[in-house]
Every structure is written in C-alpha cells, then in structure tokens.
Short mmCIF file of C-alpha atoms in Angstrom, two decimals:
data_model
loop_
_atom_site.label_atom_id
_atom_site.label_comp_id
_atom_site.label_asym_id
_atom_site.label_seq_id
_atom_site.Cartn_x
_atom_site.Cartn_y
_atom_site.Cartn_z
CA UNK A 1 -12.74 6.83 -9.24
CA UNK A 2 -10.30 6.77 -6.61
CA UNK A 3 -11.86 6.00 -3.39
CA UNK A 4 -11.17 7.50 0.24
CA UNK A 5 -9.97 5.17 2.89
CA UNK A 6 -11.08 3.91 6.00
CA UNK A 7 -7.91 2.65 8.34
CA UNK A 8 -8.45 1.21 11.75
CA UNK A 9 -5.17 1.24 13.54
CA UNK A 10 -4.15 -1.56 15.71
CA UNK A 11 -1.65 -1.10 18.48
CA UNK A 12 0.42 -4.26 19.43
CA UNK A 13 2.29 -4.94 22.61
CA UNK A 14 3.38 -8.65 23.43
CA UNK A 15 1.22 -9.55 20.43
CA UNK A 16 -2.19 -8.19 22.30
CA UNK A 17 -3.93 -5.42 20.26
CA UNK A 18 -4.10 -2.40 22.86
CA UNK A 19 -5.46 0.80 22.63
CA UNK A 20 -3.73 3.91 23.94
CA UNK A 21 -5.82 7.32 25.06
CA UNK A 22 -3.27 10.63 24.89
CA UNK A 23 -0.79 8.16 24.43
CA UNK A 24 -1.01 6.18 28.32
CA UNK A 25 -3.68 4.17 30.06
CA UNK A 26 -3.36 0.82 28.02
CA UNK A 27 -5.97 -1.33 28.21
CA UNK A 28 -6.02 -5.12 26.11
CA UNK A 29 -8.80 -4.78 23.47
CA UNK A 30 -8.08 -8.48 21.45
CA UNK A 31 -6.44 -10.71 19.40
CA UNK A 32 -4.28 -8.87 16.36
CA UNK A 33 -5.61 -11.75 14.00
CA UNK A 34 -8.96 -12.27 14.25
CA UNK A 35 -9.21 -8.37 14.41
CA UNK A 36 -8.21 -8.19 11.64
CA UNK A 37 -9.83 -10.38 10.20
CA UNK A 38 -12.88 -9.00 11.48
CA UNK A 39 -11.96 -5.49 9.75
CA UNK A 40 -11.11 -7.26 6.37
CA UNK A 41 -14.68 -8.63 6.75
CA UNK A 42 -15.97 -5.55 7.42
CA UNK A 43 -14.82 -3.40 4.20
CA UNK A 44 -11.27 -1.52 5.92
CA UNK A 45 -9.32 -0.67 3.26
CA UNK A 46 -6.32 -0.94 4.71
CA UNK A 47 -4.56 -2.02 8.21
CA UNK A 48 -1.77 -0.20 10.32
CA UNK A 49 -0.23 -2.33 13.05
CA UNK A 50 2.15 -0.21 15.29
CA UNK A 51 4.72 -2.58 17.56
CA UNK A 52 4.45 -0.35 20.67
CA UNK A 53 6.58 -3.05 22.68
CA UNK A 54 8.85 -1.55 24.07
CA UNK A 55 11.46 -4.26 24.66
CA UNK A 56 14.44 -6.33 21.81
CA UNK A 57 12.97 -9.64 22.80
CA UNK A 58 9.31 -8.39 21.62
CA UNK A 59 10.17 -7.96 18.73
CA UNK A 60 9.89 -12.32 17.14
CA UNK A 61 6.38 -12.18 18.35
CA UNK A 62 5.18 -9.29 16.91
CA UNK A 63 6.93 -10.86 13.68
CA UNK A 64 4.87 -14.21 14.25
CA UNK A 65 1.52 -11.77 14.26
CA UNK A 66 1.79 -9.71 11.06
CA UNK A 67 3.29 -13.14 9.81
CA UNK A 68 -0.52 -14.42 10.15
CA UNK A 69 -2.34 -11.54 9.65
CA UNK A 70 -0.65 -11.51 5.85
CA UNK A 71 -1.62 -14.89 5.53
CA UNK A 72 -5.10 -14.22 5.68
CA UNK A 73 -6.01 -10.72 5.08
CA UNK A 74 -5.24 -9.52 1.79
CA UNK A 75 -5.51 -5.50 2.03
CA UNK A 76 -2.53 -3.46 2.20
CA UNK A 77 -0.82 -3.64 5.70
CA UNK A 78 1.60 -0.90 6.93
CA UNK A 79 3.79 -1.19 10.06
CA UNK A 80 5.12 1.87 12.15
CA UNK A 81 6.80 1.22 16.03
CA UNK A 82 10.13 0.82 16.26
CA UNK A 83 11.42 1.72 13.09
CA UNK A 84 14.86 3.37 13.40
CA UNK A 85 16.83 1.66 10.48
CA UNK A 86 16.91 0.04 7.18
CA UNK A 87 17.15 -3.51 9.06
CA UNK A 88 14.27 -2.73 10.98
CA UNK A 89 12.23 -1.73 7.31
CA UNK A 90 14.05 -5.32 5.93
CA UNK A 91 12.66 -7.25 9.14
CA UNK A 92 8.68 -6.08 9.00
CA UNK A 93 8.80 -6.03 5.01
CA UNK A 94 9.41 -9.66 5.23
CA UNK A 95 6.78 -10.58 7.31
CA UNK A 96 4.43 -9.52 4.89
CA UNK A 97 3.91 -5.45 5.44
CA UNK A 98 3.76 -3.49 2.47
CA UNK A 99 4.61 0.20 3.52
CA UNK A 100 6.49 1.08 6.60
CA UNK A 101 5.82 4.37 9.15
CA UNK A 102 9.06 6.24 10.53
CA UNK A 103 8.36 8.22 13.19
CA UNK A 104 10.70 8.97 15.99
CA UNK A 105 13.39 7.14 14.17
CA UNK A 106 13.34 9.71 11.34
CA UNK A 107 13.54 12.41 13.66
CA UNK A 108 16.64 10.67 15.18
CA UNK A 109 17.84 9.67 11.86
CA UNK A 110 16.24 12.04 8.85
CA UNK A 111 18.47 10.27 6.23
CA UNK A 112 16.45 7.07 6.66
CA UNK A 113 13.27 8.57 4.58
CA UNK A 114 15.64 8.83 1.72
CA UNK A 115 17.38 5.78 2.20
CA UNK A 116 14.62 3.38 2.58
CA UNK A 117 12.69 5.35 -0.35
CA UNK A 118 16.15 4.61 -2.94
CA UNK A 119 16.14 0.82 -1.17
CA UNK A 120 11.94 -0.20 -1.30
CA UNK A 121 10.10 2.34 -3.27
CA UNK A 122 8.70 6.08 -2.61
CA UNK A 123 5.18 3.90 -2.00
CA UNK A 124 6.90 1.90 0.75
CA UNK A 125 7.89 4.54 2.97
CA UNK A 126 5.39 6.65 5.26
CA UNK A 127 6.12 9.41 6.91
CA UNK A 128 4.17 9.52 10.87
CA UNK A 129 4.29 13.10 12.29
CA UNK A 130 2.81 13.31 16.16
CA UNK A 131 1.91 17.27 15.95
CA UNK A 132 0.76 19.44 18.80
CA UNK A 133 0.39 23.43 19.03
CA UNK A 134 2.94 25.26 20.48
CA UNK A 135 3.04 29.15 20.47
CA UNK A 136 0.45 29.09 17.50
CA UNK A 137 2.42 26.65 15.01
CA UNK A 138 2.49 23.21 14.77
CA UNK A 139 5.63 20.96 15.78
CA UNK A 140 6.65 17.65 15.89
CA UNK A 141 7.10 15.43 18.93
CA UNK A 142 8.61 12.46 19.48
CA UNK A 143 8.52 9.47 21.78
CA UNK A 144 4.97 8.81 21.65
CA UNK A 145 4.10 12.25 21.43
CA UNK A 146 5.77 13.17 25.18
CA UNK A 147 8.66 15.19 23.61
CA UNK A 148 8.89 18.35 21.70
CA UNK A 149 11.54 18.37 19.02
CA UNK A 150 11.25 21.81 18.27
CA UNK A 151 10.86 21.35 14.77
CA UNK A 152 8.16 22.95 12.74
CA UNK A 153 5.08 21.04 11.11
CA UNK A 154 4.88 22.21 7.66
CA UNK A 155 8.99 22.05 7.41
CA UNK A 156 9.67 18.77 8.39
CA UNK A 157 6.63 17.09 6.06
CA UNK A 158 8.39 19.08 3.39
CA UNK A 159 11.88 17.37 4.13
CA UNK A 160 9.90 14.11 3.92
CA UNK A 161 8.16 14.81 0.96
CA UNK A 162 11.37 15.46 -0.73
CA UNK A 163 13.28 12.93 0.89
CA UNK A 164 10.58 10.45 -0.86
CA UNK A 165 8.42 9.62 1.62
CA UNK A 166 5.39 8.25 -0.34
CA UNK A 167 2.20 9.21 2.47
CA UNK A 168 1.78 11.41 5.26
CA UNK A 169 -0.14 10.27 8.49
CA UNK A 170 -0.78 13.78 10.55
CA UNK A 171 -1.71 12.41 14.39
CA UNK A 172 -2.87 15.43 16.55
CA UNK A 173 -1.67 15.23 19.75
CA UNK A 174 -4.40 18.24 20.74
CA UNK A 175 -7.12 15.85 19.54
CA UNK A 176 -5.91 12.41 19.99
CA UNK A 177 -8.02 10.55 22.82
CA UNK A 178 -10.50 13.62 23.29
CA UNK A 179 -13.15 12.20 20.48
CA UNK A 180 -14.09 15.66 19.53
CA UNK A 181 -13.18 15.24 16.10
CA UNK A 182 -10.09 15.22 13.65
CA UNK A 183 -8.02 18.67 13.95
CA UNK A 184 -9.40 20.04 10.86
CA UNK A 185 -7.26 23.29 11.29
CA UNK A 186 -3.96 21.33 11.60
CA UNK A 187 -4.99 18.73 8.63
CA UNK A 188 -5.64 21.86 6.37
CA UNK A 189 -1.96 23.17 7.29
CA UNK A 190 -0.07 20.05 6.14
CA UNK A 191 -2.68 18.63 3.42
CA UNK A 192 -1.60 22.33 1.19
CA UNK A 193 2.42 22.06 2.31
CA UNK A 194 2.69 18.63 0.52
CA UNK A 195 1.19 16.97 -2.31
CA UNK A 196 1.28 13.40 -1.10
CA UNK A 197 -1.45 11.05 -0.15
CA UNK A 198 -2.59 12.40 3.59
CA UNK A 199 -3.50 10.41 6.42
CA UNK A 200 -5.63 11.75 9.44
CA UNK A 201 -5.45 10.16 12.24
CA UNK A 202 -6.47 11.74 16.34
CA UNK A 203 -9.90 12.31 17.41
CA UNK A 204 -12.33 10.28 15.72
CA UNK A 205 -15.14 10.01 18.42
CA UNK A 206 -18.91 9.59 16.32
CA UNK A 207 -19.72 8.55 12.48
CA UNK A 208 -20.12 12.21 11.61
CA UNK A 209 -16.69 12.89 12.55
CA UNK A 210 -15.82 11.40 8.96
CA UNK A 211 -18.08 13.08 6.93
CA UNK A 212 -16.58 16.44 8.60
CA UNK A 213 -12.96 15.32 7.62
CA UNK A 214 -13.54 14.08 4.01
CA UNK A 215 -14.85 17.68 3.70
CA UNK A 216 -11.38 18.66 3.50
CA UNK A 217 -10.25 17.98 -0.21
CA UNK A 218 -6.46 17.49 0.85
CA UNK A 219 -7.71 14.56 2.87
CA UNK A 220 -7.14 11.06 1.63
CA UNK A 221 -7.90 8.51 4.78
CA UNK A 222 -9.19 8.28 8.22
CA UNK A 223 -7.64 6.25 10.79
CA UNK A 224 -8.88 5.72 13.92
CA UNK A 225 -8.48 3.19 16.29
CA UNK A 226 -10.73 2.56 19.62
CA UNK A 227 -14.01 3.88 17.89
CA UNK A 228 -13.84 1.11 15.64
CA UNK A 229 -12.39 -1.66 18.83
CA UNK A 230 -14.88 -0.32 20.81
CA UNK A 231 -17.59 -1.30 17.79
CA UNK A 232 -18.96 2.46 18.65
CA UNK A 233 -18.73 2.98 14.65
CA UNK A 234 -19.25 -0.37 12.06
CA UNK A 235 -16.86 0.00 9.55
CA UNK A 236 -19.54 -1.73 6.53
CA UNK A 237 -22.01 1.16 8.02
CA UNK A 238 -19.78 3.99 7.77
CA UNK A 239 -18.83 3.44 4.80
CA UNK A 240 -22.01 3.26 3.59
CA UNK A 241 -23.11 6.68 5.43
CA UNK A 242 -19.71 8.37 3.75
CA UNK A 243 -20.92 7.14 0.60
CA UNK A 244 -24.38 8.24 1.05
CA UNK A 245 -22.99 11.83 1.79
CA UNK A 246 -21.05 11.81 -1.58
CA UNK A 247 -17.77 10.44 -0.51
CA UNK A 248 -16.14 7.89 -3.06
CA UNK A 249 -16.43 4.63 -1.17
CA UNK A 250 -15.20 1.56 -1.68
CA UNK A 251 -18.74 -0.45 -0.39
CA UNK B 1 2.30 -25.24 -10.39
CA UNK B 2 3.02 -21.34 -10.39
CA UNK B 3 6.40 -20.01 -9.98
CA UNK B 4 6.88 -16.41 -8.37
CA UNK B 5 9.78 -15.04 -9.66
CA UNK B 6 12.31 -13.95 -6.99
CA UNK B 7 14.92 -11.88 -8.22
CA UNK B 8 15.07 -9.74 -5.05
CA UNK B 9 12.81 -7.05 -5.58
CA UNK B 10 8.79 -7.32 -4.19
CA UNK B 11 6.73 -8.41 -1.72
CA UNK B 12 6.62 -12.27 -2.58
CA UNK B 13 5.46 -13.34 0.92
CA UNK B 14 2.01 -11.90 0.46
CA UNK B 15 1.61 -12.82 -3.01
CA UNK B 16 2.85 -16.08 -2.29
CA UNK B 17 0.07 -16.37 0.56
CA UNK B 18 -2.88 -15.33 -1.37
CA UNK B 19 -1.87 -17.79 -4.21
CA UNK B 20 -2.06 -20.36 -1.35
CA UNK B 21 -5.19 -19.02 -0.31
CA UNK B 22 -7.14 -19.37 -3.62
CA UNK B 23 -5.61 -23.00 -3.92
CA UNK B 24 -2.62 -22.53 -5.79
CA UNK B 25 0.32 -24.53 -6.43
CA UNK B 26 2.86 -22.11 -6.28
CA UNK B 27 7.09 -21.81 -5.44
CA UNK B 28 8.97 -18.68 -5.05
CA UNK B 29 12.24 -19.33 -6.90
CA UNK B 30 15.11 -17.84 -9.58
CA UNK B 31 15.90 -21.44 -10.85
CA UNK B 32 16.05 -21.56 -14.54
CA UNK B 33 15.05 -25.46 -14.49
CA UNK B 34 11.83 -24.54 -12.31
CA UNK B 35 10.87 -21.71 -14.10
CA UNK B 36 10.47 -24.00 -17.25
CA UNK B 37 8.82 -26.69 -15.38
CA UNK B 38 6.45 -24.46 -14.20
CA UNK B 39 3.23 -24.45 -15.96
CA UNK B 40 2.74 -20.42 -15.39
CA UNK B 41 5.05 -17.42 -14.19
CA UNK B 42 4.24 -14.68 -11.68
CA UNK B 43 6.41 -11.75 -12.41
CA UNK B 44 6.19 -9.55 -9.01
CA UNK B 45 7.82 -5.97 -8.44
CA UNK B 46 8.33 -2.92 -6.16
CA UNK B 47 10.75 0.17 -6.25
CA UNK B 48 12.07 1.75 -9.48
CA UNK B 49 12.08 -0.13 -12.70
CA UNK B 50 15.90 0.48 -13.72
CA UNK B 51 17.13 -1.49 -10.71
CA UNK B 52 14.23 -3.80 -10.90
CA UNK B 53 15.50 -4.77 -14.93
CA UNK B 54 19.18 -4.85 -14.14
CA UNK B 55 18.22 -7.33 -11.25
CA UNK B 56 16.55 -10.01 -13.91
CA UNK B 57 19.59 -9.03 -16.24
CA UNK B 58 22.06 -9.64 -13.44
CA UNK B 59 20.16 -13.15 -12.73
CA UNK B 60 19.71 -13.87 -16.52
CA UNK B 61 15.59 -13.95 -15.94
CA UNK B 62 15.26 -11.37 -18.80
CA UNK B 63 16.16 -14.08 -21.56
CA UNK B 64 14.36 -16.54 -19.17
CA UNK B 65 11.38 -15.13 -19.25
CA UNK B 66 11.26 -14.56 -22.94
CA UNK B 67 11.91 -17.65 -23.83
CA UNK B 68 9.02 -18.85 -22.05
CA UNK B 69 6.56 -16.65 -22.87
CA UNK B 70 7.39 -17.07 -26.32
CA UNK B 71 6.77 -20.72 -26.26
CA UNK B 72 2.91 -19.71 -25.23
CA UNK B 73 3.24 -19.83 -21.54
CA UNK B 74 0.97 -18.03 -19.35
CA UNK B 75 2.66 -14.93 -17.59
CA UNK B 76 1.55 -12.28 -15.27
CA UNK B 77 2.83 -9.45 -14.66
CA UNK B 78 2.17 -7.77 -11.11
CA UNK B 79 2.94 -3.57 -10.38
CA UNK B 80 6.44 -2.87 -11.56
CA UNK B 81 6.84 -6.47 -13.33
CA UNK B 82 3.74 -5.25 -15.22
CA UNK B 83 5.51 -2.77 -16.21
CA UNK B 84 8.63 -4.59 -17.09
CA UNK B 85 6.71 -6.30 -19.78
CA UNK B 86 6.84 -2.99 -21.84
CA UNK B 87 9.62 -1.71 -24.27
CA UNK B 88 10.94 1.13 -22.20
CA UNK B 89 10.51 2.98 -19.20
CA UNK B 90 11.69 6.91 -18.46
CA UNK B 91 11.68 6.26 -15.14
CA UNK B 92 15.10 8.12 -14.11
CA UNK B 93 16.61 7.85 -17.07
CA UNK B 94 15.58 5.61 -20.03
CA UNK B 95 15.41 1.84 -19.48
CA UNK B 96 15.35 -0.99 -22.33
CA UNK B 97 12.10 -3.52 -20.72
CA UNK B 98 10.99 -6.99 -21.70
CA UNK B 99 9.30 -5.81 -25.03
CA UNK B 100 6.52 -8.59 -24.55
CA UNK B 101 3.90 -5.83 -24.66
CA UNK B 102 4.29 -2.72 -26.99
CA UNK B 103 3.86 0.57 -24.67
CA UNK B 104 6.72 3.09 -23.18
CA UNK B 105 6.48 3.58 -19.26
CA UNK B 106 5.86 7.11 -18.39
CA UNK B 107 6.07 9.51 -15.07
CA UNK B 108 2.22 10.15 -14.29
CA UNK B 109 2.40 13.87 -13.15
CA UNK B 110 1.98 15.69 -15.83
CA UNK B 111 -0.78 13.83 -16.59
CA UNK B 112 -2.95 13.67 -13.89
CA UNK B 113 -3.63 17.57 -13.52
CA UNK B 114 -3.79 18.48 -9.59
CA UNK B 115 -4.18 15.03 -8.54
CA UNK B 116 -1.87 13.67 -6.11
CA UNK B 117 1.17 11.33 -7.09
CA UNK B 118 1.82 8.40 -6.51
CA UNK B 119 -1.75 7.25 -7.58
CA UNK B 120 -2.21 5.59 -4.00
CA UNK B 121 -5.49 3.69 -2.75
CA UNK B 122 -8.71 2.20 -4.18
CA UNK B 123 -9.79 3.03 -7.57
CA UNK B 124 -12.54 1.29 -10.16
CA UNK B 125 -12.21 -0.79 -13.15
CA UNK B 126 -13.69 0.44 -16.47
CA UNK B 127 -13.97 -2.63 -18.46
CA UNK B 128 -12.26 -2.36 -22.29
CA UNK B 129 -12.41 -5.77 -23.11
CA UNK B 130 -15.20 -7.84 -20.63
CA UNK B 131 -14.62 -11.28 -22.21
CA UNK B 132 -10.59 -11.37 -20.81
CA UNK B 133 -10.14 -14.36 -18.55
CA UNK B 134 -8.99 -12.31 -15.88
CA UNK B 135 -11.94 -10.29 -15.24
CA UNK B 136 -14.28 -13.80 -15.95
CA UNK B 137 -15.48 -13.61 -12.28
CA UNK B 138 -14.92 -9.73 -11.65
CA UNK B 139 -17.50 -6.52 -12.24
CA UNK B 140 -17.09 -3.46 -14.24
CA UNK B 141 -16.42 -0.78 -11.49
CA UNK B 142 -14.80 -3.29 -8.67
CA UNK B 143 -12.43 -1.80 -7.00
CA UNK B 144 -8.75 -2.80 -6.75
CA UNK B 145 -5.55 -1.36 -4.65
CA UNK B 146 -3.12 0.83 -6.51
CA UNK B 147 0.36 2.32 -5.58
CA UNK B 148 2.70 3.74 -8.51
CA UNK B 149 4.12 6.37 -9.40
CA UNK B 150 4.68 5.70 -13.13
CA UNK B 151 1.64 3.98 -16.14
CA UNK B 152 1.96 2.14 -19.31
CA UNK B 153 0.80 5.03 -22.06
CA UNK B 154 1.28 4.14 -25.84
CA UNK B 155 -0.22 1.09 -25.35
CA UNK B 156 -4.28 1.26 -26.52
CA UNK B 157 -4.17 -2.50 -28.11
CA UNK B 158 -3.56 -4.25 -24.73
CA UNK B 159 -6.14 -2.26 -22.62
CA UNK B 160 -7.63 -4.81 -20.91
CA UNK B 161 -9.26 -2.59 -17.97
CA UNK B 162 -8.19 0.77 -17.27
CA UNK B 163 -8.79 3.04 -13.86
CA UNK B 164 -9.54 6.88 -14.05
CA UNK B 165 -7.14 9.22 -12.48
CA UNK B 166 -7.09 12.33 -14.71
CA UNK B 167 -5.61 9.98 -17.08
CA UNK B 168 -6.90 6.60 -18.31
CA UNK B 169 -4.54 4.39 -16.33
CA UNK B 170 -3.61 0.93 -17.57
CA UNK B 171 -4.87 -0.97 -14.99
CA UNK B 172 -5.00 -4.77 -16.86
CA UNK B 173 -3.36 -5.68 -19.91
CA UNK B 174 -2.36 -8.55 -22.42
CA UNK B 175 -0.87 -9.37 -25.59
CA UNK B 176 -1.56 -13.14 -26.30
CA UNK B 177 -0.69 -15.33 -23.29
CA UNK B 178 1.35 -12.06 -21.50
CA UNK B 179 -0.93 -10.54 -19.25
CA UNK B 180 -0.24 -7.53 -16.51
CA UNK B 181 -2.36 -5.83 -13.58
CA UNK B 182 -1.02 -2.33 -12.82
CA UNK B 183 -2.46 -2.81 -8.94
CA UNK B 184 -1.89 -5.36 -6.45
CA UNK B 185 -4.01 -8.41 -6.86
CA UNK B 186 -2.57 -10.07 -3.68
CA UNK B 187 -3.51 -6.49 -2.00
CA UNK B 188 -6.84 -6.16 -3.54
CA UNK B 189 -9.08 -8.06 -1.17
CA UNK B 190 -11.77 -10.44 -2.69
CA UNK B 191 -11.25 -8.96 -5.96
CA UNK B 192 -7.65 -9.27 -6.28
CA UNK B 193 -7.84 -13.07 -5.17
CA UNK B 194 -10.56 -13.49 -7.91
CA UNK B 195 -8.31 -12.23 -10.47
CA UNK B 196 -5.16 -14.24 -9.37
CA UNK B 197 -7.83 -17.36 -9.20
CA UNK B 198 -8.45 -16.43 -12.81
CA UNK B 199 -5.08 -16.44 -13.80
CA UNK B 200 -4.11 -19.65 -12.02
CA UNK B 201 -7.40 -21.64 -13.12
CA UNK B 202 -6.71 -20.30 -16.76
CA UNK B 203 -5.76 -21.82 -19.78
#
C-alpha cells in the first residue's frame, strides 16, 4: 500500500535553516544537519531544502550543507531556490538531491520543465506553483509569492504536467503563515487538473490540520515547515494519529 | 570491495554514501580492470532506459557486465539498472536490455487503473520468496521509497518481493547471483540500508 507523506520543509539562507511567515519576517530556527537528522529520526518521509539566499557567493555553502545532509540521511531529498537552468539542476543533483523544484525560474523560462525532464527523468523534476486568488481563480506568482504573473492555476500545472514535470507542490499564498489550515478549495482545483503526485504545502497550524487534508483523495503529501521547527506537531506522533484515522502511514 | 558503476546516468553520490554508511568498501568507477577486481557490482540508474543502455553500450559496460555476472559474481541492480537487467524495455520505443533476467519492461498506466503515474512515494513489501538474502534482516510489509514510471511484467520466476499498486509491482528480484530492487535502497531509510547491508555482507 502506498503510503501518504509527511514533508517538513527546511528553508536555508547562509546555511542557517530559517523559517519564513507570508513569505518575510525571517527568523534562524537551527542547524540544516542535525535537523535533519532529527526529522529522519523522527519518521519524515522525505526532506525539501529551499536555498532562499539570495546572493552568487551563497551558493558553495549551501552546496557544503545538502553535501552532509546526503551523507547521513537516507530519505529522498528535493531542492527548490534558485533554480533557473539546467546547470543549476546539474549543481544540486550532485550534491546529493534527488528531485529538483522550479519555481520562478520556470515561469521565466517554461522550456526548462521539459528540458530537465528529457536530461534527469520525469521523477526528477517538480513543479512549485505559489497560488493566490485573484478575481475568483487561482494564479501563479512569482518571486516568493510578491508578484502576480497573471497566469492561471489550473493552466500552467497543465503545461507542467505535459512538459514532464513528475510532482506538483501547490503553496497557497491565502493560507501560507495564517495556520488555519491547508486551502482545501484550491488543493481540490489542481489535484483534478493533473494526474501527478500532489504536494500541499501553506497553512498547516494543529495535528488535525492533516487529517482534514488527507481527506482529499487527490492529495499525496503534506509539507509544512515551522509547525514541525517549532516542535508544535511530533512528526513520530502524527503519523501515528494519521494512521489511527485510516491514513496509510509509513510508522 | 563494491564498485558503483558510473556510466553517467544516477545519483551515485547518495548511493555511494549509504554504502559508506553500512561499512562498505565501495568505488564509483567505469574501469574495466576495477570492475573485475571488484568482488560485487552496483548497477545504479535514473531517466529513461534507451539512453540509459546506449550509455553502457557507448562505454562497453554492457559486455562488461555480462561477463561478470556470468562468471557468478554478485550484481545488483538499483531503479532503472534494475530494469536494465531485463530483455527489453517499450519505454519510447523498444530497447534490447542486459537479458540477465527474463521479463519485458512495460509503461505502468494502463495497469494501474486511476492510480497516479509515476508510482511515487512509500509503498510495502509483500514477501514471494522470505528466505532471499536480501530481505534476511527486513519484514514482510516494510516500507521502501519508489519513483518509476515503468515495471518489470513477464517476469513471475524472479519475484523476489513485489509492492501493490493496482498491479503487482516487481519490487525485488533475482535470477542466480543477479539480483534487482525496483525502489531506492540508498533512499529507503533504515530499510533500504538493511537491504544494501545484505547485499554487501552476502555471499
């Protein structure tokens, strides 16, 4: 039986794990390796590392951490931030990640879904959509979520999905930071437009907010990040509450 | 010592790093001379098999490889080079494989029914032959990390462990002293490493 997932996602600038809310007010949570670690210990079933530093010269040290996180945590790890080309795919793939998230640089670039997906594999290549309502549909923004691109939801997952992008992660802007719970409504929308493996990620706030989304069928992981830094929700405990509500587990 | 075949295709650094993490001698290489020194061969793989077998054609591994594992040594095949171990694949076109295991490589969709493709994430072993070496220190229904798009069908005799996903998925297989895990090992958390142990502890 093919279980669902449980992702925590760690943001990484200057090789610090940090945690964004809405996208601004950084604060330093703790060391990329030994959280990790810690969540390989603790039953995630996978890891997603974004490189939110901004600057060129960043870029060798966040290298030198998913270097040693690969060396010791053996789940799948993908890497989104700062992916704009094949080179940048090339330079994270060797440092031990095993998929890849385009986001803004896909937008800027569509052909690189298809062109990464001929070079490393459909499986490699995941598709990161920031999504926010505007005049009752969904579109895409880029840069972190502070720019609207105009281009519709359902549309542009479809491009991806035939582009051969291999997984989906749908982050809601509208629930992002607000801990009210995944956007159901929006995660419905794109988990019936595609028929790839869907990631939700934006809003996780409480435990229950996991049974709720694993309610949708569409629905294949949860990420969330500062519920599970903050140690408000054990990962080894939700899992086992999931699994108690009759979500396939992995416990 | 275990040498990871690199013939440009795969994720070797994390394979290479759990093999060093369970104790293993290992090197990463495409030298014929350390390939037969070697006392066991990791076959790794990612991306579409037609590339993937024109790259060991291209680097004259395909004859390599035979050669070896017809003189008895131990090989395993991991993801794609599990399923370069089979006659044929029909992935984009029709592609000639290793022919170490019997079995044709097929597209998974129409298989599957409504499930979702590729066959991405966690998913149980059901045991089909408990006394293999590789699943010596594992448990019927541990769970191990898939991503493919494409299974080994045709190929009942060398079920070693199989996963459910609409279809019985070859998961772990073997004829003689060629063996083959469908998921990641190296990906697969304790599990995986106790399966690569397995393999590298073997006879």
């Amino acid at each position: 039986m093919l279980t669902k997932r449980i992702i925590p996602c760690l943001d990484v600038k200057n090789g610090r794990v940090v945690k964004g809310v809405n996208f601004e007010g950084l604060r330093d949570v703790e060391d990329p390796v030994a959280l990790a670690a810690f969540y390989n210990r603790s039953g995630a079933d996978e890891l997603v590392f974004y490189d939110i530093t901004a600057s060129f010269e960043g870029r060798p040290l966040f290298a030198d951490v998913l270097s040693r996180v690969a060396a010791e945590v053996f789940i799948p790890l993908t890497v989104g931030g700062s992916i704009n080309s094949l080179d940048d795919f090339d330079r994270v793939l060797k440092c031990g990640a095993d998929k890849v998230s385009v986001n803004s640089g896909a937008i800027r670039n569509p052909k690189l879904i298809a062109e990464a997906a001929k070079r490393y594999g459909d499986q490699c290549v995941v598709l990161s959509m920031d999504l926010k309502r505007v005049n009752g549909s969904f579109h895409v923004f880029a840069k972190g979520g502070r720019e609207d691109t105009g281009l519709d939801a359902v549309e542009w997952v479809k491009f991806g999905e035939q582009s051969g992008a291999g997984e989906v992660v749908v982050n809601s802007i509208d629930t992002d930071g607000v801990r009210g719970g995944f956007d159901l409504e929006m995660l419905a929308v794109i988990g019936d437009a595609v028929n790839l493996p869907l990631i939700a990620s934006g809003g996780a706030g409480k435990p229950e907010d996991f049974v709720e989304l694993f309610k949708l069928p569409r629905v294949d992981a949860g990420l969330a990040a500062s519920i599970f830094h903050s140690h408000e929700a054990d990962i080894k405990d939700l899992k086992r509450m999931l699994k108690n509500n009759g979500i396939p587990m992995r416990v | 010592m275990i040498a990871v075949i690199d013939y440009g295709v795969g994720n070797l650094y994390s394979l290479s790093c759990s093999l060093h993490h369970i104790g293993a001698d290992s090197i990463v290489t495409r030298t014929a001379e350390t390939l037969r020194n070697a006392d066991k061969i990791v076959l790794p793989g990612v991306g579409a098999f037609g590339d993937a077998a024109d790259k060991l054609r291209a680097l004259k591994l395909d004859t390599l490889v035979k050669e070896q594992a017809a003189l008895g040594k131990p090989l395993l095949g991991v993801c794609l080079g599990m399923q370069l171990l089979f006659d044929k694949s029909y992935e984009y076109g029709e592609h000639e494989g290793l022919g170490l295991i019997p079995g044709h490589v097929l597209d998974m969709t129409p298989f599957v029914g409504d499930k979702k493709v590729p066959h991405m994430g966690w998913n149980s072993l059901d045991f089909r032959k408990p006394d293999d070496p590789l699943l010596k220190d594992i448990k019927q229904g541990d769970f191990v990390y898939f991503v493919h798009s494409f299974y080994a069908a045709d190929c009942d005799d060398a079920l070693v462990a199989t996963a459910d996903y609409g279809v019985a998925v070859a998961a772990v297989v073997r004829n003689g002293n060629v063996c083959g895990t469908q998921f990641h090992p190296e990906k697969s958390g304790e599990t995986g490493l106790k399966i690569l142990a397995a393999f590298a502890k073997g006879e």
